[in-house]
GROMACS .gro file of C-alpha atoms in nm:
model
  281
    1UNK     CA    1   0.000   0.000   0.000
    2UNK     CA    2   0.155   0.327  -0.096
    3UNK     CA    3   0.159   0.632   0.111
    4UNK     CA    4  -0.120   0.891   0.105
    5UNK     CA    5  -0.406   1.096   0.146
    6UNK     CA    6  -0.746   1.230   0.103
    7UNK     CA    7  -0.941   1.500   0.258
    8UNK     CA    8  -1.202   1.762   0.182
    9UNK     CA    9  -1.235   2.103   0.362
   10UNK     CA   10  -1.540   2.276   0.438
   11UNK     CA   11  -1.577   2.609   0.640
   12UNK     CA   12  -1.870   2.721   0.688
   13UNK     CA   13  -1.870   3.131   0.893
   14UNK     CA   14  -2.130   3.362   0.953
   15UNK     CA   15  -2.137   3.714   1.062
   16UNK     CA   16  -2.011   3.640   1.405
   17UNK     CA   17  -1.871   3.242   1.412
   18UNK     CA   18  -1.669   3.027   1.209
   19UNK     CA   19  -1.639   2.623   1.180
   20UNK     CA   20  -1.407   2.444   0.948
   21UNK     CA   21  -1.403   2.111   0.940
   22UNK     CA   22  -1.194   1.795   0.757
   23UNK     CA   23  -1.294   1.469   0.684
   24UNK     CA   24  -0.939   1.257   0.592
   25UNK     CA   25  -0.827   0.925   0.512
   26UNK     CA   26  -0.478   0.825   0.523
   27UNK     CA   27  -0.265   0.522   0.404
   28UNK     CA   28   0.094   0.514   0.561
   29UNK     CA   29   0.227   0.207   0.366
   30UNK     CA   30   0.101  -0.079   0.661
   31UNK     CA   31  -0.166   0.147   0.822
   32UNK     CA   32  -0.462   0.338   0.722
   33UNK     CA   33  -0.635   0.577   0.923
   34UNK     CA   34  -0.926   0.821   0.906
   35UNK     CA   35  -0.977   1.177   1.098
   36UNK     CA   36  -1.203   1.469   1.129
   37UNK     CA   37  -1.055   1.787   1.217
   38UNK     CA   38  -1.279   2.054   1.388
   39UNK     CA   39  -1.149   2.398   1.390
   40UNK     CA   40  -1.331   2.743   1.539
   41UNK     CA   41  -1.223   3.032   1.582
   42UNK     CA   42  -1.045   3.000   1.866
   43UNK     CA   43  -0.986   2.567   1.937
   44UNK     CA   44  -0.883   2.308   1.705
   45UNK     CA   45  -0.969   1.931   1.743
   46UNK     CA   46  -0.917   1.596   1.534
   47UNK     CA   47  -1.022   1.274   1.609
   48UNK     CA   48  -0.914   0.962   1.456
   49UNK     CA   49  -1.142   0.657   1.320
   50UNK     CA   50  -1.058   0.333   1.236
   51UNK     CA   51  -0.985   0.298   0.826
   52UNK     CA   52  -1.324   0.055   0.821
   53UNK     CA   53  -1.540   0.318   0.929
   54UNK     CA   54  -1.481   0.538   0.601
   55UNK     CA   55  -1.696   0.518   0.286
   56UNK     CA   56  -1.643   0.792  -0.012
   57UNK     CA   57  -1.939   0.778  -0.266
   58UNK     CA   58  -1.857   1.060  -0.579
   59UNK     CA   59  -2.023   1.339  -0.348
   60UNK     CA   60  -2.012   1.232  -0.037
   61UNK     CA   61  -1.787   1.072   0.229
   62UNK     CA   62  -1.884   0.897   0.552
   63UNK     CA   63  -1.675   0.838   0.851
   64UNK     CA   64  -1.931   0.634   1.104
   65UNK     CA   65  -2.214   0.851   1.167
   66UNK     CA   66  -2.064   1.138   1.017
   67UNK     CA   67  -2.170   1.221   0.682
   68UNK     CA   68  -1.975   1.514   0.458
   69UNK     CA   69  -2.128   1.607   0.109
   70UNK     CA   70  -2.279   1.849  -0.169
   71UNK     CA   71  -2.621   1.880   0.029
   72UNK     CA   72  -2.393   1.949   0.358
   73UNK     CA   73  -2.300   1.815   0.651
   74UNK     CA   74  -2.440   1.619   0.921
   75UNK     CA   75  -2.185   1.577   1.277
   76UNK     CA   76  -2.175   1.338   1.567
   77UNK     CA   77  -1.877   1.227   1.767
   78UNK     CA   78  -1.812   1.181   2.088
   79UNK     CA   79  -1.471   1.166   2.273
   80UNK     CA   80  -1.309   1.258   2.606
   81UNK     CA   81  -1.189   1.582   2.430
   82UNK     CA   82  -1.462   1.696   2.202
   83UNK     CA   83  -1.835   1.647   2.152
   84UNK     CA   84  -1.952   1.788   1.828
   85UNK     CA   85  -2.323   1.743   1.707
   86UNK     CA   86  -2.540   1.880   1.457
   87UNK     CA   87  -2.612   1.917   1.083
   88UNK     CA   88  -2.534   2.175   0.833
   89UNK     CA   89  -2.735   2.219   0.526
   90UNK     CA   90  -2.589   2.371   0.196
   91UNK     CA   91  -2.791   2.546  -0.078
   92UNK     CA   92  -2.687   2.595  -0.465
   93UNK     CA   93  -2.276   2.532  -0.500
   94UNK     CA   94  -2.067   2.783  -0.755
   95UNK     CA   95  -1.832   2.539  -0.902
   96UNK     CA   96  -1.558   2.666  -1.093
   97UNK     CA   97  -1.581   2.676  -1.469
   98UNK     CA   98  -1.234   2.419  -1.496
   99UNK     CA   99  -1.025   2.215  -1.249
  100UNK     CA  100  -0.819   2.424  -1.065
  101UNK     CA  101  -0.520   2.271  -1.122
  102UNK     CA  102  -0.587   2.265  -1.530
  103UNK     CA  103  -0.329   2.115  -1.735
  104UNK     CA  104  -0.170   1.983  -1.434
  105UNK     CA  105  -0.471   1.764  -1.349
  106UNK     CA  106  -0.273   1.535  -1.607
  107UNK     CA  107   0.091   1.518  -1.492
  108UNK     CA  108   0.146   1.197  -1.237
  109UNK     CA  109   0.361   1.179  -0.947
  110UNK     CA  110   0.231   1.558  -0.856
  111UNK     CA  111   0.302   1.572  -0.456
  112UNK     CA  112  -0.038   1.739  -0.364
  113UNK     CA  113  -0.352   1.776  -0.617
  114UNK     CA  114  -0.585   2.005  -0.482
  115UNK     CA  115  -1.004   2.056  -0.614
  116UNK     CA  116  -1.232   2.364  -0.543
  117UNK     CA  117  -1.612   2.215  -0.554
  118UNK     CA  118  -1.769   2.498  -0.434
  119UNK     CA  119  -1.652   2.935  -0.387
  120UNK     CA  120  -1.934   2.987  -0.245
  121UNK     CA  121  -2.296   2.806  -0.116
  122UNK     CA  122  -2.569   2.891   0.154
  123UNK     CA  123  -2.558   2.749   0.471
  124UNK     CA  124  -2.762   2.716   0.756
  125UNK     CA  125  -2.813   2.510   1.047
  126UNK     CA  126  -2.682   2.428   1.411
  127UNK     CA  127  -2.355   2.272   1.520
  128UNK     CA  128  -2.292   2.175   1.882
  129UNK     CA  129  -1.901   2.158   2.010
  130UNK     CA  130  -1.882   2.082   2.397
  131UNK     CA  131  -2.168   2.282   2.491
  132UNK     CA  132  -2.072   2.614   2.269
  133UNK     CA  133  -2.364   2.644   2.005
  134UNK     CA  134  -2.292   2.774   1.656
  135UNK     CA  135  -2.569   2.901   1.487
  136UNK     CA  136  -2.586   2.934   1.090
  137UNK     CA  137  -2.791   3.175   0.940
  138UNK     CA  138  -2.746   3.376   0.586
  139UNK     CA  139  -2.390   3.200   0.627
  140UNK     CA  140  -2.174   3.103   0.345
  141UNK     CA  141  -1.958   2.820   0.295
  142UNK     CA  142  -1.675   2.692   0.105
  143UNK     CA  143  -1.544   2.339  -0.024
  144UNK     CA  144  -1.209   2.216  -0.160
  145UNK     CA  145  -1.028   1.902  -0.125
  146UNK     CA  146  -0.653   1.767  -0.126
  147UNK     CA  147  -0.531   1.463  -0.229
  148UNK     CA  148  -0.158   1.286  -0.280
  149UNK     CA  149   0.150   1.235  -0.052
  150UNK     CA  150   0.224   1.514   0.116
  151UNK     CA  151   0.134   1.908   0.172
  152UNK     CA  152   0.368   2.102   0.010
  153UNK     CA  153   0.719   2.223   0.259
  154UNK     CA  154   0.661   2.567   0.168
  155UNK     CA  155   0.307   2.718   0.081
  156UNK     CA  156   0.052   2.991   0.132
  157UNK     CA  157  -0.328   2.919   0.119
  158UNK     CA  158  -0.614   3.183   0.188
  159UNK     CA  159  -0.935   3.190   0.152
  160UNK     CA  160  -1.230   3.473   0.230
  161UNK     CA  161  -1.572   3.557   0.167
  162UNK     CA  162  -1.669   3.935   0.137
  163UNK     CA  163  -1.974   4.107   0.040
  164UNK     CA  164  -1.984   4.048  -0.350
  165UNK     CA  165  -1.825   3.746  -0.407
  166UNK     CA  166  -1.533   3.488  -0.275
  167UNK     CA  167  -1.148   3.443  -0.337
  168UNK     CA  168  -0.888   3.152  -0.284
  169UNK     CA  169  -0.484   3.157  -0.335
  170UNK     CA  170  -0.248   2.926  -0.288
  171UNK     CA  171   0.151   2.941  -0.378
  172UNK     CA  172   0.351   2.644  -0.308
  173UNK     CA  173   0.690   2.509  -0.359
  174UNK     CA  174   0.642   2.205  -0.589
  175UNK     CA  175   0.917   1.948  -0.638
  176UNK     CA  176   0.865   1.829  -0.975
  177UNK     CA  177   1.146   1.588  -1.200
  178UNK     CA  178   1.421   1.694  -0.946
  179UNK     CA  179   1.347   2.015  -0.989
  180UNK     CA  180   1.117   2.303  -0.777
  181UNK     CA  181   0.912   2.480  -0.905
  182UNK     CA  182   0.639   2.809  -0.741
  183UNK     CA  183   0.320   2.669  -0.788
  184UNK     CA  184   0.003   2.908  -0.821
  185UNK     CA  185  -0.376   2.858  -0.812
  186UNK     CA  186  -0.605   3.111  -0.747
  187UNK     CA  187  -1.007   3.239  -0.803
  188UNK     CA  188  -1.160   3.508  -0.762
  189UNK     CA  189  -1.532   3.481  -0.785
  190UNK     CA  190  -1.689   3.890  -0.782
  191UNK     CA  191  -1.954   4.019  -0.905
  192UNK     CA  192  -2.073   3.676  -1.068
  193UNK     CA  193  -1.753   3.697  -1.236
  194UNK     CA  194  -1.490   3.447  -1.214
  195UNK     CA  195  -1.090   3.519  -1.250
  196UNK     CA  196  -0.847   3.271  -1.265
  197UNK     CA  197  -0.502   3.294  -1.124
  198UNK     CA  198  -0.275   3.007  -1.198
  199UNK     CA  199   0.087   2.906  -1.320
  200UNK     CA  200  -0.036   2.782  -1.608
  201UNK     CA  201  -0.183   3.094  -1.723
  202UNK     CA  202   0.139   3.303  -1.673
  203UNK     CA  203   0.069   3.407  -1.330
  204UNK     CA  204   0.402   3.499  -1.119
  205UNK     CA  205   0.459   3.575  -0.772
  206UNK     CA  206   0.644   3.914  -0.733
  207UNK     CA  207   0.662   3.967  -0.386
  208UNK     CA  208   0.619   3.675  -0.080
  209UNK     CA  209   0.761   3.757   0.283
  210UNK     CA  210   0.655   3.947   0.568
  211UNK     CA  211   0.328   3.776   0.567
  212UNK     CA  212   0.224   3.924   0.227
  213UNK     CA  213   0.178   3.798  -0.120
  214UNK     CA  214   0.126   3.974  -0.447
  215UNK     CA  215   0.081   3.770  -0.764
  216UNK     CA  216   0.056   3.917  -1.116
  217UNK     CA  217  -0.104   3.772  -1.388
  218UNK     CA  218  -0.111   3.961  -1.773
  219UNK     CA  219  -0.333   4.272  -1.581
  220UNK     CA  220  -0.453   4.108  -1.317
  221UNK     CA  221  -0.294   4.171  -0.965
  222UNK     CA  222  -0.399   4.043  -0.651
  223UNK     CA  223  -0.229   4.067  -0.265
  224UNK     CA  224  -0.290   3.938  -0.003
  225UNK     CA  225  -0.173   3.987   0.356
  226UNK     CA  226  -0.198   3.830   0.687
  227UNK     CA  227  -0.193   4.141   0.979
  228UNK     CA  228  -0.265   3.891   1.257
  229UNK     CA  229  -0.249   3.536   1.346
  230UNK     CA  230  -0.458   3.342   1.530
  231UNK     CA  231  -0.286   3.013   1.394
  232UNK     CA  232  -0.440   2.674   1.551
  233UNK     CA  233  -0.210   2.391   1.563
  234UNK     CA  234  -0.395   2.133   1.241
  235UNK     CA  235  -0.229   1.792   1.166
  236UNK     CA  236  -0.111   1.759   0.795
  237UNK     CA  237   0.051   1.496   0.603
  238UNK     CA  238   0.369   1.385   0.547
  239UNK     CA  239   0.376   1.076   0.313
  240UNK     CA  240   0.048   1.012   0.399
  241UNK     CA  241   0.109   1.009   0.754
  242UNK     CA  242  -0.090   1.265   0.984
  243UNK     CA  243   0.243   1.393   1.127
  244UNK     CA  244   0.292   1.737   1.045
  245UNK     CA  245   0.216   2.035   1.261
  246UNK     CA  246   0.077   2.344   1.039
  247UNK     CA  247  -0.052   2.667   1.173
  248UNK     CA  248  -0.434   2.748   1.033
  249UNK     CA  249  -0.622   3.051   1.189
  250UNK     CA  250  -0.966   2.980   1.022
  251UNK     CA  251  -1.050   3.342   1.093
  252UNK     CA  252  -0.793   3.625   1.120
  253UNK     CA  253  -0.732   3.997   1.034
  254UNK     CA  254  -0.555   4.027   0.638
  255UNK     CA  255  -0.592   4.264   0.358
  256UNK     CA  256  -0.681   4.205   0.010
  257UNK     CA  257  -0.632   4.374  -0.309
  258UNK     CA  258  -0.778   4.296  -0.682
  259UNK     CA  259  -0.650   4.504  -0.953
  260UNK     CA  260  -0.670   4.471  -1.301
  261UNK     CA  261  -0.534   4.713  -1.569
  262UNK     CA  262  -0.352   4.911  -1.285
  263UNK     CA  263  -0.758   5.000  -1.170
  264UNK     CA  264  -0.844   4.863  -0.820
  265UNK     CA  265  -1.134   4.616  -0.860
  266UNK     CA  266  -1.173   4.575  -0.426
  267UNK     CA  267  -0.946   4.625  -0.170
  268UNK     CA  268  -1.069   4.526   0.146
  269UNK     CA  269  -0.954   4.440   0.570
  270UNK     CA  270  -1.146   4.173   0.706
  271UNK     CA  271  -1.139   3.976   1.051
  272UNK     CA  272  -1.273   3.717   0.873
  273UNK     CA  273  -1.050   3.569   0.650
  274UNK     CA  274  -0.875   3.192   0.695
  275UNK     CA  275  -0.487   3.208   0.647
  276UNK     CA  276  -0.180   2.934   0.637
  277UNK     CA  277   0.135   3.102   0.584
  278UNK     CA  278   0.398   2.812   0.613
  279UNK     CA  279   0.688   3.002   0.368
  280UNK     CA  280   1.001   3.100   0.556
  281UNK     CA  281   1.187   3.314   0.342
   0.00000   0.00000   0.00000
């Protein structure tokens, strides 16, 4: 059995909360596990399953009673650290218009592949996490998934909703053929428009350090920077094992900026936005 992984990400944040959450399931060569991680604003949980327990249909994936899917999701575990119950339902998905990862969807060995199902949905419903209730109303969610070996050494990933539309980056150091390679994906969903930000569309990255990232692409420019962390410790893999300690704060102070043709489509701060800045240049 090789080594590797599997795992969608949904967060789900209204006006006042935020939940992500990660249904995984990993094979470390003589042992294969499956965890849900459960992150808020301010904790951070996973518990581990037994391998058996895990089913993945096309559009949905079940870890006991735990079900994860396009309609939404429905919660209920129960351990000495964490008790989470309750159900979250999702409304109409915005898909992206291609894979994220375009041409690359095709090249093998790739260390991580990632999918974006969903920029932006309707949510609502009630979660319970030892005793704290989170309440979904007018909330929106989000839903991407990884899949391979390992997360990336180096990489950025951010994602945040704001008033007229949704936006995800990542930049990662990809070791490809002996060689390495920055990696870029990004949308940016506003206005009912969708712009695509990737390496294999040109797009470079012309400043990263100091917790900020600027990426140009033809006209389009877009930055992003992280004021203040929040990070929660999240497990992550390492060929396929969950051994890696990365920093996630779901919900943190950054900036954003979207220009194209030197005109400033939205430039925003929010409190709101999830962060991972694991680069240390």
């Amino acid at each position: 059995m090789h080594h590797s992984f599997y795992g969608w990400y949904f967060k789900c944040q209204s006006d006042t909360q935020t939940l992500a959450v990660i249904p995984a399931i990993h094979n470390t060569g003589n042992k294969r596990t499956c965890s849900i991680q459960v992150i808020t604003d301010n904790d951070a949980w996973t518990v581990m399953f037994p391998a058996d327990v895990f089913q993945r249909t096309k559009r949905n994936i079940f870890i006991g009673e735990n079900r994860f899917g396009e309609k939404g999701i429905h919660l209920a575990m129960h351990t000495p650290q964490v008790t989470v119950s309750g159900r979250l339902d999702f409304g109409m998905l915005f898909p992206l218009k291609y894979d994220i990862m375009g041409p690359f969807t095709l090249v093998p060995f790739m260390e991580c592949r990632h999918g974006v199902w969903s920029m932006r949905h309707p949510v609502k419903g009630n979660v319970c996490i030892n005793g704290q209730k989170y309440f979904f109303r007018n909330a929106w969610g989000y839903w991407e998934g990884d899949r391979g070996r390992s997360f990336p050494k180096e990489y950025i990933w951010t994602q945040c909703f704001f008033p007229e539309g949704s936006l995800m980056l990542s930049v990662a150091d990809i070791p490809m053929a002996g060689i390495h390679f920055t990696g870029i994906i990004g949308a940016v969903l506003w206005r009912g428009k969708e712009y695509r930000l990737a390496t294999y569309l040109g797009a470079k990255v012309v400043k990263i350090q100091n917790n900020i990232v600027r990426v140009i692409q033809g006209s389009l420019e877009l930055e992003a920077r992280l004021l203040e962390t929040s990070g929660r410790p999240l497990k992550a893999p390492l060929n396929g094992n969950m051994v890696r300690t990365i920093h996630e704060s779901a919900s943190c102070r950054a900036f954003y900026r979207f220009r194209k043709g030197g005109a400033t489509l939205f430039a925003f701060e929010t409190d709101r936005a999830s962060f991972e800045f694991e680069y240390f240049s």
